[in-house]
Amino acid sequence: MSYPPPVNPPGSAGPYGRQPGANPYLQPPQQTPQYPAGPPPAPGGPPPGWPPQAPVRQGGGGRRAFGVVLGVFGALGMIGGGALVAHAYNNSRQDIANDEYGNVIWQDEPVDRIFPLTLGGGGYEAKIYDRNQAQWHRMGISQDTACEKALTQHTLEAAQDNGCKAVLRATYVDPTANMVATVAIVVMPSGPPEEGPKDKVDAVYGEHRTTEGAIAPYPVPGTLAAKWKARNGSFLRAVPGENLPYAVGASIGSVDGYVAGNLPGEYGEFQDDQDMDRESWHANAEELVNLMLPHLSRLQRGDV
């Protein structure tokens, strides 16, 4: 008689290596979620603590404020930098007058700017360069700047005694081609605005103005002024103002060779008539000098 095998003791494996009574097709029982202690959830509501909250980082507000400050300062820096660039550009476009430039315009300015192509109008306005109002047309510019070649008699002596540096000359003809004139810029050493070297030359010329030719004519070859020799009138004046160490003079004559004071017939019967003729030529020379004075001032200011 046989008996069934003994039942496996508790804790021993079954014949297939698994615990007795274990069913491989059965799922383990669901675990009931454990919620933190607190009031029970409301029926149908989310569980406490849902949705989960991100952890709060301490100090984030300070970093954000610091970043904002940096951004503001960066923007201000960009604005300030742009303003500096704009200011520098505007400064580079400005022409700032320098009165001391007047001391060197005779050697720094192109000679054809020192002696304009035309002169006329008068006054300190730009109309002195207006060709429609031209009273004088330039024929040529002398390349010889030696004082002894450009000045005569007492004027030359006074200029040399007071340190004459050079004399710039150019010859002009009036629109009618009747009058010819040489205008000169006598360059003297710098000095006080009054009673300086230029004024001493002016004073000596004034003492001899009725007989002093002052400026030697410059006959320009190949032009209407090619044969000019006789001076009928002259004028010389120190340039007013500081940093303009110049005296401007002019001698004037006739293109056809006419000599002042030789009035024919009844027009020359009296000496006063002859003197009046010469004075009219002196007046024309003075007018030319008075056109050059504002021109030199404009060169000094950089307005030409």
PDB file of C-alpha atoms in Angstrom:
ATOM      1  CA  MET A   1       0.000   0.000   0.000  1.00  0.00           C
ATOM      2  CA  SER A   2       1.413   3.240  -0.967  1.00  0.00           C
ATOM      3  CA  TYR A   3       1.000   6.630   0.544  1.00  0.00           C
ATOM      4  CA  PRO A   4       1.105  10.084  -1.101  1.00  0.00           C
ATOM      5  CA  PRO A   5       4.325  11.949  -0.643  1.00  0.00           C
ATOM      6  CA  PRO A   6       4.465  14.171   2.378  1.00  0.00           C
ATOM      7  CA  VAL A   7       3.422  17.713   2.036  1.00  0.00           C
ATOM      8  CA  ASN A   8       6.340  20.134   1.718  1.00  0.00           C
ATOM      9  CA  PRO A   9       7.131  21.735   4.932  1.00  0.00           C
ATOM     10  CA  PRO A  10       6.456  25.443   5.321  1.00  0.00           C
ATOM     11  CA  GLY A  11       9.110  27.592   3.637  1.00  0.00           C
ATOM     12  CA  SER A  12      10.342  24.834   1.350  1.00  0.00           C
ATOM     13  CA  ALA A  13      10.207  25.105  -2.446  1.00  0.00           C
ATOM     14  CA  GLY A  14       7.698  23.157  -4.417  1.00  0.00           C
ATOM     15  CA  PRO A  15       8.633  20.653  -7.025  1.00  0.00           C
ATOM     16  CA  TYR A  16       9.175  23.452  -9.601  1.00  0.00           C
ATOM     17  CA  GLY A  17      11.202  25.726  -7.354  1.00  0.00           C
ATOM     18  CA  ARG A  18       8.442  28.079  -6.285  1.00  0.00           C
ATOM     19  CA  GLN A  19       6.539  28.546  -3.155  1.00  0.00           C
ATOM     20  CA  PRO A  20       3.535  26.359  -2.834  1.00  0.00           C
ATOM     21  CA  GLY A  21       0.279  27.950  -3.663  1.00  0.00           C
ATOM     22  CA  ALA A  22       1.904  30.720  -5.697  1.00  0.00           C
ATOM     23  CA  ASN A  23       0.040  31.473  -8.892  1.00  0.00           C
ATOM     24  CA  PRO A  24       2.253  33.040 -11.560  1.00  0.00           C
ATOM     25  CA  TYR A  25      -0.695  34.465 -13.379  1.00  0.00           C
ATOM     26  CA  LEU A  26      -1.957  36.451 -10.440  1.00  0.00           C
ATOM     27  CA  GLN A  27      -0.771  40.137  -9.969  1.00  0.00           C
ATOM     28  CA  PRO A  28       0.313  41.276  -6.575  1.00  0.00           C
ATOM     29  CA  PRO A  29      -2.271  43.257  -4.728  1.00  0.00           C
ATOM     30  CA  GLN A  30      -2.293  47.019  -5.412  1.00  0.00           C
ATOM     31  CA  GLN A  31      -0.724  49.113  -2.724  1.00  0.00           C
ATOM     32  CA  THR A  32      -2.815  51.872  -1.322  1.00  0.00           C
ATOM     33  CA  PRO A  33      -0.949  55.206  -1.756  1.00  0.00           C
ATOM     34  CA  GLN A  34       0.142  56.778   1.456  1.00  0.00           C
ATOM     35  CA  TYR A  35      -0.544  60.541   1.606  1.00  0.00           C
ATOM     36  CA  PRO A  36       1.030  62.864   4.037  1.00  0.00           C
ATOM     37  CA  ALA A  37      -0.739  63.496   7.157  1.00  0.00           C
ATOM     38  CA  GLY A  38      -3.345  66.123   6.893  1.00  0.00           C
ATOM     39  CA  PRO A  39      -6.990  66.577   6.253  1.00  0.00           C
ATOM     40  CA  PRO A  40      -8.548  64.002   3.975  1.00  0.00           C
ATOM     41  CA  PRO A  41      -8.925  65.051   0.346  1.00  0.00           C
ATOM     42  CA  ALA A  42     -12.206  66.436  -0.717  1.00  0.00           C
ATOM     43  CA  PRO A  43     -14.272  64.014  -2.718  1.00  0.00           C
ATOM     44  CA  GLY A  44     -13.362  64.288  -6.390  1.00  0.00           C
ATOM     45  CA  GLY A  45     -10.580  66.865  -5.699  1.00  0.00           C
ATOM     46  CA  PRO A  46      -6.842  66.523  -6.374  1.00  0.00           C
ATOM     47  CA  PRO A  47      -4.739  65.052  -3.698  1.00  0.00           C
ATOM     48  CA  PRO A  48      -2.950  67.400  -1.382  1.00  0.00           C
ATOM     49  CA  GLY A  49       0.388  68.555  -2.760  1.00  0.00           C
ATOM     50  CA  TRP A  50      -0.695  68.199  -6.432  1.00  0.00           C
ATOM     51  CA  PRO A  51       0.721  69.320  -8.735  1.00  0.00           C
ATOM     52  CA  PRO A  52       4.134  69.068  -7.213  1.00  0.00           C
ATOM     53  CA  GLN A  53       5.770  72.498  -6.595  1.00  0.00           C
ATOM     54  CA  ALA A  54       9.295  73.316  -7.769  1.00  0.00           C
ATOM     55  CA  PRO A  55      11.668  73.838  -4.934  1.00  0.00           C
ATOM     56  CA  VAL A  56      12.119  77.516  -4.000  1.00  0.00           C
ATOM     57  CA  ARG A  57      15.680  78.750  -4.539  1.00  0.00           C
ATOM     58  CA  GLN A  58      16.909  81.184  -1.993  1.00  0.00           C
ATOM     59  CA  GLY A  59      18.754  84.365  -3.287  1.00  0.00           C
ATOM     60  CA  GLY A  60      17.372  84.309  -6.888  1.00  0.00           C
ATOM     61  CA  GLY A  61      15.752  87.733  -6.494  1.00  0.00           C
ATOM     62  CA  GLY A  62      19.088  89.377  -5.651  1.00  0.00           C
ATOM     63  CA  ARG A  63      20.754  87.923  -8.726  1.00  0.00           C
ATOM     64  CA  ARG A  64      17.918  89.105 -10.946  1.00  0.00           C
ATOM     65  CA  ALA A  65      18.161  92.628  -9.510  1.00  0.00           C
ATOM     66  CA  PHE A  66      21.928  92.646 -10.057  1.00  0.00           C
ATOM     67  CA  GLY A  67      21.395  91.538 -13.660  1.00  0.00           C
ATOM     68  CA  VAL A  68      18.900  94.343 -14.225  1.00  0.00           C
ATOM     69  CA  VAL A  69      21.371  96.887 -12.837  1.00  0.00           C
ATOM     70  CA  LEU A  70      24.117  95.578 -15.123  1.00  0.00           C
ATOM     71  CA  GLY A  71      21.779  95.795 -18.103  1.00  0.00           C
ATOM     72  CA  VAL A  72      20.863  99.396 -17.274  1.00  0.00           C
ATOM     73  CA  PHE A  73      24.490 100.424 -16.896  1.00  0.00           C
ATOM     74  CA  GLY A  74      25.376  98.629 -20.115  1.00  0.00           C
ATOM     75  CA  ALA A  75      22.662 100.485 -21.991  1.00  0.00           C
ATOM     76  CA  LEU A  76      23.797 103.778 -20.478  1.00  0.00           C
ATOM     77  CA  GLY A  77      27.349 102.992 -21.528  1.00  0.00           C
ATOM     78  CA  MET A  78      26.260 102.367 -25.101  1.00  0.00           C
ATOM     79  CA  ILE A  79      24.250 105.588 -25.166  1.00  0.00           C
ATOM     80  CA  GLY A  80      27.122 107.536 -23.636  1.00  0.00           C
ATOM     81  CA  GLY A  81      29.592 106.025 -26.084  1.00  0.00           C
ATOM     82  CA  GLY A  82      27.370 106.950 -29.009  1.00  0.00           C
ATOM     83  CA  ALA A  83      27.062 110.484 -27.683  1.00  0.00           C
ATOM     84  CA  LEU A  84      30.849 110.790 -27.383  1.00  0.00           C
ATOM     85  CA  VAL A  85      31.320 109.568 -30.950  1.00  0.00           C
ATOM     86  CA  ALA A  86      28.726 112.036 -32.220  1.00  0.00           C
ATOM     87  CA  HIS A  87      30.344 114.861 -30.232  1.00  0.00           C
ATOM     88  CA  ALA A  88      33.789 114.007 -31.571  1.00  0.00           C
ATOM     89  CA  TYR A  89      32.441 113.924 -35.126  1.00  0.00           C
ATOM     90  CA  ASN A  90      30.740 117.288 -34.699  1.00  0.00           C
ATOM     91  CA  ASN A  91      33.947 118.766 -33.299  1.00  0.00           C
ATOM     92  CA  SER A  92      35.888 117.465 -36.278  1.00  0.00           C
ATOM     93  CA  ARG A  93      33.510 119.334 -38.586  1.00  0.00           C
ATOM     94  CA  GLN A  94      33.909 122.655 -36.811  1.00  0.00           C
ATOM     95  CA  ASP A  95      36.167 125.437 -37.978  1.00  0.00           C
ATOM     96  CA  ILE A  96      37.547 127.260 -34.987  1.00  0.00           C
ATOM     97  CA  ALA A  97      39.020 130.658 -35.725  1.00  0.00           C
ATOM     98  CA  ASN A  98      42.613 131.191 -34.621  1.00  0.00           C
ATOM     99  CA  ASP A  99      43.637 134.837 -34.765  1.00  0.00           C
ATOM    100  CA  GLU A 100      47.316 133.936 -34.510  1.00  0.00           C
ATOM    101  CA  TYR A 101      47.063 132.384 -37.945  1.00  0.00           C
ATOM    102  CA  GLY A 102      47.220 135.918 -39.278  1.00  0.00           C
ATOM    103  CA  ASN A 103      50.960 135.940 -38.540  1.00  0.00           C
ATOM    104  CA  VAL A 104      51.682 133.205 -41.070  1.00  0.00           C
ATOM    105  CA  ILE A 105      49.070 133.575 -43.795  1.00  0.00           C
ATOM    106  CA  TRP A 106      51.698 135.167 -46.057  1.00  0.00           C
ATOM    107  CA  GLN A 107      53.635 131.878 -46.159  1.00  0.00           C
ATOM    108  CA  ASP A 108      50.934 129.279 -45.408  1.00  0.00           C
ATOM    109  CA  GLU A 109      48.197 130.400 -47.788  1.00  0.00           C
ATOM    110  CA  PRO A 110      48.467 129.717 -51.543  1.00  0.00           C
ATOM    111  CA  VAL A 111      49.504 132.904 -53.265  1.00  0.00           C
ATOM    112  CA  ASP A 112      46.442 132.891 -55.523  1.00  0.00           C
ATOM    113  CA  ARG A 113      44.281 133.020 -52.385  1.00  0.00           C
ATOM    114  CA  ILE A 114      46.277 135.914 -50.990  1.00  0.00           C
ATOM    115  CA  PHE A 115      45.686 137.781 -54.239  1.00  0.00           C
ATOM    116  CA  PRO A 116      42.122 136.973 -55.427  1.00  0.00           C
ATOM    117  CA  LEU A 117      41.403 136.689 -59.120  1.00  0.00           C
ATOM    118  CA  THR A 118      39.039 139.660 -58.866  1.00  0.00           C
ATOM    119  CA  LEU A 119      38.463 142.383 -56.299  1.00  0.00           C
ATOM    120  CA  GLY A 120      35.459 144.651 -55.994  1.00  0.00           C
ATOM    121  CA  GLY A 121      32.341 145.507 -54.060  1.00  0.00           C
ATOM    122  CA  GLY A 122      34.013 146.723 -50.903  1.00  0.00           C
ATOM    123  CA  GLY A 123      33.425 146.213 -47.204  1.00  0.00           C
ATOM    124  CA  TYR A 124      34.000 143.058 -45.190  1.00  0.00           C
ATOM    125  CA  GLU A 125      31.365 140.971 -46.976  1.00  0.00           C
ATOM    126  CA  ALA A 126      32.123 138.163 -49.420  1.00  0.00           C
ATOM    127  CA  LYS A 127      30.910 140.358 -52.279  1.00  0.00           C
ATOM    128  CA  ILE A 128      34.469 141.665 -52.659  1.00  0.00           C
ATOM    129  CA  TYR A 129      35.029 138.454 -54.648  1.00  0.00           C
ATOM    130  CA  ASP A 130      31.901 138.821 -56.775  1.00  0.00           C
ATOM    131  CA  ARG A 131      33.026 138.965 -60.410  1.00  0.00           C
ATOM    132  CA  ASN A 132      29.891 140.879 -61.327  1.00  0.00           C
ATOM    133  CA  GLN A 133      31.138 143.708 -59.097  1.00  0.00           C
ATOM    134  CA  ALA A 134      34.813 143.352 -59.971  1.00  0.00           C
ATOM    135  CA  GLN A 135      36.755 146.588 -60.067  1.00  0.00           C
ATOM    136  CA  TRP A 136      40.111 144.902 -60.603  1.00  0.00           C
ATOM    137  CA  HIS A 137      41.180 141.770 -62.483  1.00  0.00           C
ATOM    138  CA  ARG A 138      44.430 140.056 -61.650  1.00  0.00           C
ATOM    139  CA  MET A 139      47.013 139.899 -64.453  1.00  0.00           C
ATOM    140  CA  GLY A 140      49.840 138.102 -62.672  1.00  0.00           C
ATOM    141  CA  ILE A 141      51.753 137.478 -59.436  1.00  0.00           C
ATOM    142  CA  SER A 142      55.429 138.273 -58.942  1.00  0.00           C
ATOM    143  CA  GLN A 143      57.748 135.454 -57.913  1.00  0.00           C
ATOM    144  CA  ASP A 144      60.332 137.886 -56.538  1.00  0.00           C
ATOM    145  CA  THR A 145      59.612 138.663 -52.876  1.00  0.00           C
ATOM    146  CA  ALA A 146      62.783 140.600 -52.008  1.00  0.00           C
ATOM    147  CA  CYS A 147      62.044 143.823 -50.139  1.00  0.00           C
ATOM    148  CA  GLU A 148      64.572 145.844 -52.160  1.00  0.00           C
ATOM    149  CA  LYS A 149      62.926 144.774 -55.438  1.00  0.00           C
ATOM    150  CA  ALA A 150      59.398 145.705 -54.403  1.00  0.00           C
ATOM    151  CA  LEU A 151      59.720 148.965 -52.442  1.00  0.00           C
ATOM    152  CA  THR A 152      61.170 152.354 -53.274  1.00  0.00           C
ATOM    153  CA  GLN A 153      62.993 155.208 -51.558  1.00  0.00           C
ATOM    154  CA  HIS A 154      61.892 156.148 -48.042  1.00  0.00           C
ATOM    155  CA  THR A 155      59.376 153.303 -47.756  1.00  0.00           C
ATOM    156  CA  LEU A 156      62.089 150.760 -48.466  1.00  0.00           C
ATOM    157  CA  GLU A 157      64.440 152.324 -45.947  1.00  0.00           C
ATOM    158  CA  ALA A 158      61.779 152.297 -43.204  1.00  0.00           C
ATOM    159  CA  ALA A 159      60.840 148.681 -43.968  1.00  0.00           C
ATOM    160  CA  GLN A 160      64.440 147.457 -43.866  1.00  0.00           C
ATOM    161  CA  ASP A 161      65.200 149.374 -40.673  1.00  0.00           C
ATOM    162  CA  ASN A 162      62.254 147.631 -38.977  1.00  0.00           C
ATOM    163  CA  GLY A 163      62.973 144.091 -40.158  1.00  0.00           C
ATOM    164  CA  CYS A 164      61.199 143.656 -43.490  1.00  0.00           C
ATOM    165  CA  LYS A 165      60.840 139.910 -44.218  1.00  0.00           C
ATOM    166  CA  ALA A 166      59.326 139.891 -47.700  1.00  0.00           C
ATOM    167  CA  VAL A 167      57.006 141.731 -50.061  1.00  0.00           C
ATOM    168  CA  LEU A 168      54.325 139.898 -52.018  1.00  0.00           C
ATOM    169  CA  ARG A 169      53.077 141.607 -55.193  1.00  0.00           C
ATOM    170  CA  ALA A 170      50.387 141.127 -57.809  1.00  0.00           C
ATOM    171  CA  THR A 171      49.299 143.326 -60.717  1.00  0.00           C
ATOM    172  CA  TYR A 172      45.669 144.127 -61.586  1.00  0.00           C
ATOM    173  CA  VAL A 173      43.885 145.936 -64.418  1.00  0.00           C
ATOM    174  CA  ASP A 174      40.512 147.667 -64.151  1.00  0.00           C
ATOM    175  CA  PRO A 175      37.544 146.494 -66.310  1.00  0.00           C
ATOM    176  CA  THR A 176      38.049 149.338 -68.779  1.00  0.00           C
ATOM    177  CA  ALA A 177      41.686 148.325 -69.304  1.00  0.00           C
ATOM    178  CA  ASN A 178      42.712 151.946 -68.685  1.00  0.00           C
ATOM    179  CA  MET A 179      44.269 151.645 -65.218  1.00  0.00           C
ATOM    180  CA  VAL A 180      46.924 149.219 -64.080  1.00  0.00           C
ATOM    181  CA  ALA A 181      48.040 148.745 -60.471  1.00  0.00           C
ATOM    182  CA  THR A 182      50.459 146.673 -58.442  1.00  0.00           C
ATOM    183  CA  VAL A 183      49.271 145.830 -54.931  1.00  0.00           C
ATOM    184  CA  ALA A 184      51.829 144.710 -52.351  1.00  0.00           C
ATOM    185  CA  ILE A 185      51.775 143.071 -48.919  1.00  0.00           C
ATOM    186  CA  VAL A 186      54.818 144.167 -46.904  1.00  0.00           C
ATOM    187  CA  VAL A 187      55.600 141.454 -44.328  1.00  0.00           C
ATOM    188  CA  MET A 188      56.998 142.887 -41.090  1.00  0.00           C
ATOM    189  CA  PRO A 189      57.952 141.259 -37.769  1.00  0.00           C
ATOM    190  CA  SER A 190      55.185 140.676 -35.236  1.00  0.00           C
ATOM    191  CA  GLY A 191      54.676 143.467 -32.768  1.00  0.00           C
ATOM    192  CA  PRO A 192      52.076 145.396 -30.791  1.00  0.00           C
ATOM    193  CA  PRO A 193      48.817 146.235 -32.560  1.00  0.00           C
ATOM    194  CA  GLU A 194      49.830 149.900 -32.527  1.00  0.00           C
ATOM    195  CA  GLU A 195      53.181 151.625 -33.082  1.00  0.00           C
ATOM    196  CA  GLY A 196      54.785 148.370 -34.140  1.00  0.00           C
ATOM    197  CA  PRO A 197      57.042 147.760 -37.175  1.00  0.00           C
ATOM    198  CA  LYS A 198      54.161 147.966 -39.664  1.00  0.00           C
ATOM    199  CA  ASP A 199      53.031 151.307 -38.236  1.00  0.00           C
ATOM    200  CA  LYS A 200      56.517 152.771 -38.543  1.00  0.00           C
ATOM    201  CA  VAL A 201      56.543 151.971 -42.255  1.00  0.00           C
ATOM    202  CA  ASP A 202      53.090 153.532 -42.549  1.00  0.00           C
ATOM    203  CA  ALA A 203      54.286 156.709 -40.809  1.00  0.00           C
ATOM    204  CA  VAL A 204      57.320 157.157 -43.069  1.00  0.00           C
ATOM    205  CA  TYR A 205      55.205 156.690 -46.182  1.00  0.00           C
ATOM    206  CA  GLY A 206      52.767 159.336 -44.905  1.00  0.00           C
ATOM    207  CA  GLU A 207      55.589 161.847 -44.600  1.00  0.00           C
ATOM    208  CA  HIS A 208      56.537 161.419 -48.266  1.00  0.00           C
ATOM    209  CA  ARG A 209      53.258 160.406 -49.872  1.00  0.00           C
ATOM    210  CA  THR A 210      53.230 163.241 -52.436  1.00  0.00           C
ATOM    211  CA  THR A 211      56.573 162.204 -53.890  1.00  0.00           C
ATOM    212  CA  GLU A 212      56.917 158.596 -52.752  1.00  0.00           C
ATOM    213  CA  GLY A 213      56.191 155.837 -55.230  1.00  0.00           C
ATOM    214  CA  ALA A 214      56.250 153.263 -52.375  1.00  0.00           C
ATOM    215  CA  ILE A 215      55.489 150.154 -54.453  1.00  0.00           C
ATOM    216  CA  ALA A 216      57.580 149.243 -57.485  1.00  0.00           C
ATOM    217  CA  PRO A 217      55.414 148.299 -60.510  1.00  0.00           C
ATOM    218  CA  TYR A 218      55.342 144.684 -61.605  1.00  0.00           C
ATOM    219  CA  PRO A 219      54.839 144.584 -65.401  1.00  0.00           C
ATOM    220  CA  VAL A 220      53.368 141.185 -66.250  1.00  0.00           C
ATOM    221  CA  PRO A 221      54.749 139.808 -69.541  1.00  0.00           C
ATOM    222  CA  GLY A 222      52.186 139.048 -72.219  1.00  0.00           C
ATOM    223  CA  THR A 223      49.417 141.119 -70.616  1.00  0.00           C
ATOM    224  CA  LEU A 224      48.081 144.678 -70.725  1.00  0.00           C
ATOM    225  CA  ALA A 225      50.508 145.453 -67.904  1.00  0.00           C
ATOM    226  CA  ALA A 226      53.588 144.363 -69.824  1.00  0.00           C
ATOM    227  CA  LYS A 227      54.785 147.922 -70.572  1.00  0.00           C
ATOM    228  CA  TRP A 228      53.695 149.612 -67.381  1.00  0.00           C
ATOM    229  CA  LYS A 229      56.349 151.876 -65.867  1.00  0.00           C
ATOM    230  CA  ALA A 230      54.936 155.289 -64.924  1.00  0.00           C
ATOM    231  CA  ARG A 231      53.327 155.530 -61.449  1.00  0.00           C
ATOM    232  CA  ASN A 232      50.678 158.217 -61.236  1.00  0.00           C
ATOM    233  CA  GLY A 233      49.562 157.544 -57.685  1.00  0.00           C
ATOM    234  CA  SER A 234      50.253 155.415 -54.623  1.00  0.00           C
ATOM    235  CA  PHE A 235      48.960 154.546 -51.176  1.00  0.00           C
ATOM    236  CA  LEU A 236      50.149 152.495 -48.198  1.00  0.00           C
ATOM    237  CA  ARG A 237      48.543 151.628 -44.891  1.00  0.00           C
ATOM    238  CA  ALA A 238      49.341 149.373 -41.935  1.00  0.00           C
ATOM    239  CA  VAL A 239      46.808 146.554 -41.574  1.00  0.00           C
ATOM    240  CA  PRO A 240      44.754 147.227 -38.426  1.00  0.00           C
ATOM    241  CA  GLY A 241      44.355 144.566 -35.750  1.00  0.00           C
ATOM    242  CA  GLU A 242      46.479 142.056 -33.851  1.00  0.00           C
ATOM    243  CA  ASN A 243      48.424 139.196 -35.417  1.00  0.00           C
ATOM    244  CA  LEU A 244      48.435 140.912 -38.801  1.00  0.00           C
ATOM    245  CA  PRO A 245      52.010 142.218 -39.143  1.00  0.00           C
ATOM    246  CA  TYR A 246      51.548 143.694 -42.595  1.00  0.00           C
ATOM    247  CA  ALA A 247      51.415 146.963 -44.455  1.00  0.00           C
ATOM    248  CA  VAL A 248      49.449 146.966 -47.694  1.00  0.00           C
ATOM    249  CA  GLY A 249      50.411 149.341 -50.477  1.00  0.00           C
ATOM    250  CA  ALA A 250      49.567 149.975 -54.115  1.00  0.00           C
ATOM    251  CA  SER A 251      50.976 151.986 -56.967  1.00  0.00           C
ATOM    252  CA  ILE A 252      48.809 152.829 -59.943  1.00  0.00           C
ATOM    253  CA  GLY A 253      49.294 154.074 -63.483  1.00  0.00           C
ATOM    254  CA  SER A 254      47.864 154.184 -66.964  1.00  0.00           C
ATOM    255  CA  VAL A 255      47.933 151.308 -69.417  1.00  0.00           C
ATOM    256  CA  ASP A 256      48.648 153.678 -72.295  1.00  0.00           C
ATOM    257  CA  GLY A 257      51.568 155.314 -70.486  1.00  0.00           C
ATOM    258  CA  TYR A 258      49.862 158.536 -69.495  1.00  0.00           C
ATOM    259  CA  VAL A 259      51.757 160.461 -66.770  1.00  0.00           C
ATOM    260  CA  ALA A 260      49.670 162.250 -64.132  1.00  0.00           C
ATOM    261  CA  GLY A 261      49.990 166.000 -63.907  1.00  0.00           C
ATOM    262  CA  ASN A 262      50.546 166.505 -67.610  1.00  0.00           C
ATOM    263  CA  LEU A 263      47.078 167.785 -68.421  1.00  0.00           C
ATOM    264  CA  PRO A 264      46.921 169.309 -71.889  1.00  0.00           C
ATOM    265  CA  GLY A 265      45.841 172.824 -72.858  1.00  0.00           C
ATOM    266  CA  GLU A 266      43.532 174.708 -70.604  1.00  0.00           C
ATOM    267  CA  TYR A 267      43.196 171.688 -68.249  1.00  0.00           C
ATOM    268  CA  GLY A 268      46.820 172.108 -67.191  1.00  0.00           C
ATOM    269  CA  GLU A 269      47.136 175.874 -66.943  1.00  0.00           C
ATOM    270  CA  PHE A 270      47.211 175.920 -63.149  1.00  0.00           C
ATOM    271  CA  GLN A 271      49.270 173.879 -60.717  1.00  0.00           C
ATOM    272  CA  ASP A 272      46.181 173.061 -58.666  1.00  0.00           C
ATOM    273  CA  ASP A 273      44.763 171.283 -61.685  1.00  0.00           C
ATOM    274  CA  GLN A 274      47.893 169.194 -61.980  1.00  0.00           C
ATOM    275  CA  ASP A 275      47.790 168.336 -58.258  1.00  0.00           C
ATOM    276  CA  MET A 276      44.130 167.379 -58.465  1.00  0.00           C
ATOM    277  CA  ASP A 277      44.962 165.011 -61.295  1.00  0.00           C
ATOM    278  CA  ARG A 278      47.589 163.293 -59.163  1.00  0.00           C
ATOM    279  CA  GLU A 279      45.258 163.142 -56.168  1.00  0.00           C
ATOM    280  CA  SER A 280      42.649 161.297 -58.199  1.00  0.00           C
ATOM    281  CA  TRP A 281      45.241 158.615 -58.947  1.00  0.00           C
ATOM    282  CA  HIS A 282      46.223 158.435 -55.270  1.00  0.00           C
ATOM    283  CA  ALA A 283      42.537 157.950 -54.454  1.00  0.00           C
ATOM    284  CA  ASN A 284      42.299 155.020 -56.869  1.00  0.00           C
ATOM    285  CA  ALA A 285      45.338 153.396 -55.233  1.00  0.00           C
ATOM    286  CA  GLU A 286      43.783 153.898 -51.788  1.00  0.00           C
ATOM    287  CA  GLU A 287      40.569 152.253 -52.966  1.00  0.00           C
ATOM    288  CA  LEU A 288      42.499 149.170 -54.065  1.00  0.00           C
ATOM    289  CA  VAL A 289      44.300 148.977 -50.707  1.00  0.00           C
ATOM    290  CA  ASN A 290      40.966 149.248 -48.886  1.00  0.00           C
ATOM    291  CA  LEU A 291      39.733 146.219 -50.819  1.00  0.00           C
ATOM    292  CA  MET A 292      42.718 144.167 -49.677  1.00  0.00           C
ATOM    293  CA  LEU A 293      42.387 144.991 -45.966  1.00  0.00           C
ATOM    294  CA  PRO A 294      39.119 143.089 -45.346  1.00  0.00           C
ATOM    295  CA  HIS A 295      40.404 140.279 -47.527  1.00  0.00           C
ATOM    296  CA  LEU A 296      43.376 139.742 -45.188  1.00  0.00           C
ATOM    297  CA  SER A 297      41.039 139.789 -42.190  1.00  0.00           C
ATOM    298  CA  ARG A 298      38.894 137.110 -43.826  1.00  0.00           C
ATOM    299  CA  LEU A 299      41.987 134.990 -44.455  1.00  0.00           C
ATOM    300  CA  GLN A 300      42.906 135.321 -40.811  1.00  0.00           C
ATOM    301  CA  ARG A 301      39.438 134.098 -39.728  1.00  0.00           C
ATOM    302  CA  GLY A 302      39.304 131.345 -42.356  1.00  0.00           C
ATOM    303  CA  ASP A 303      36.271 132.880 -44.078  1.00  0.00           C
ATOM    304  CA  VAL A 304      37.684 132.801 -47.618  1.00  0.00           C
TER     305      VAL A 304
END
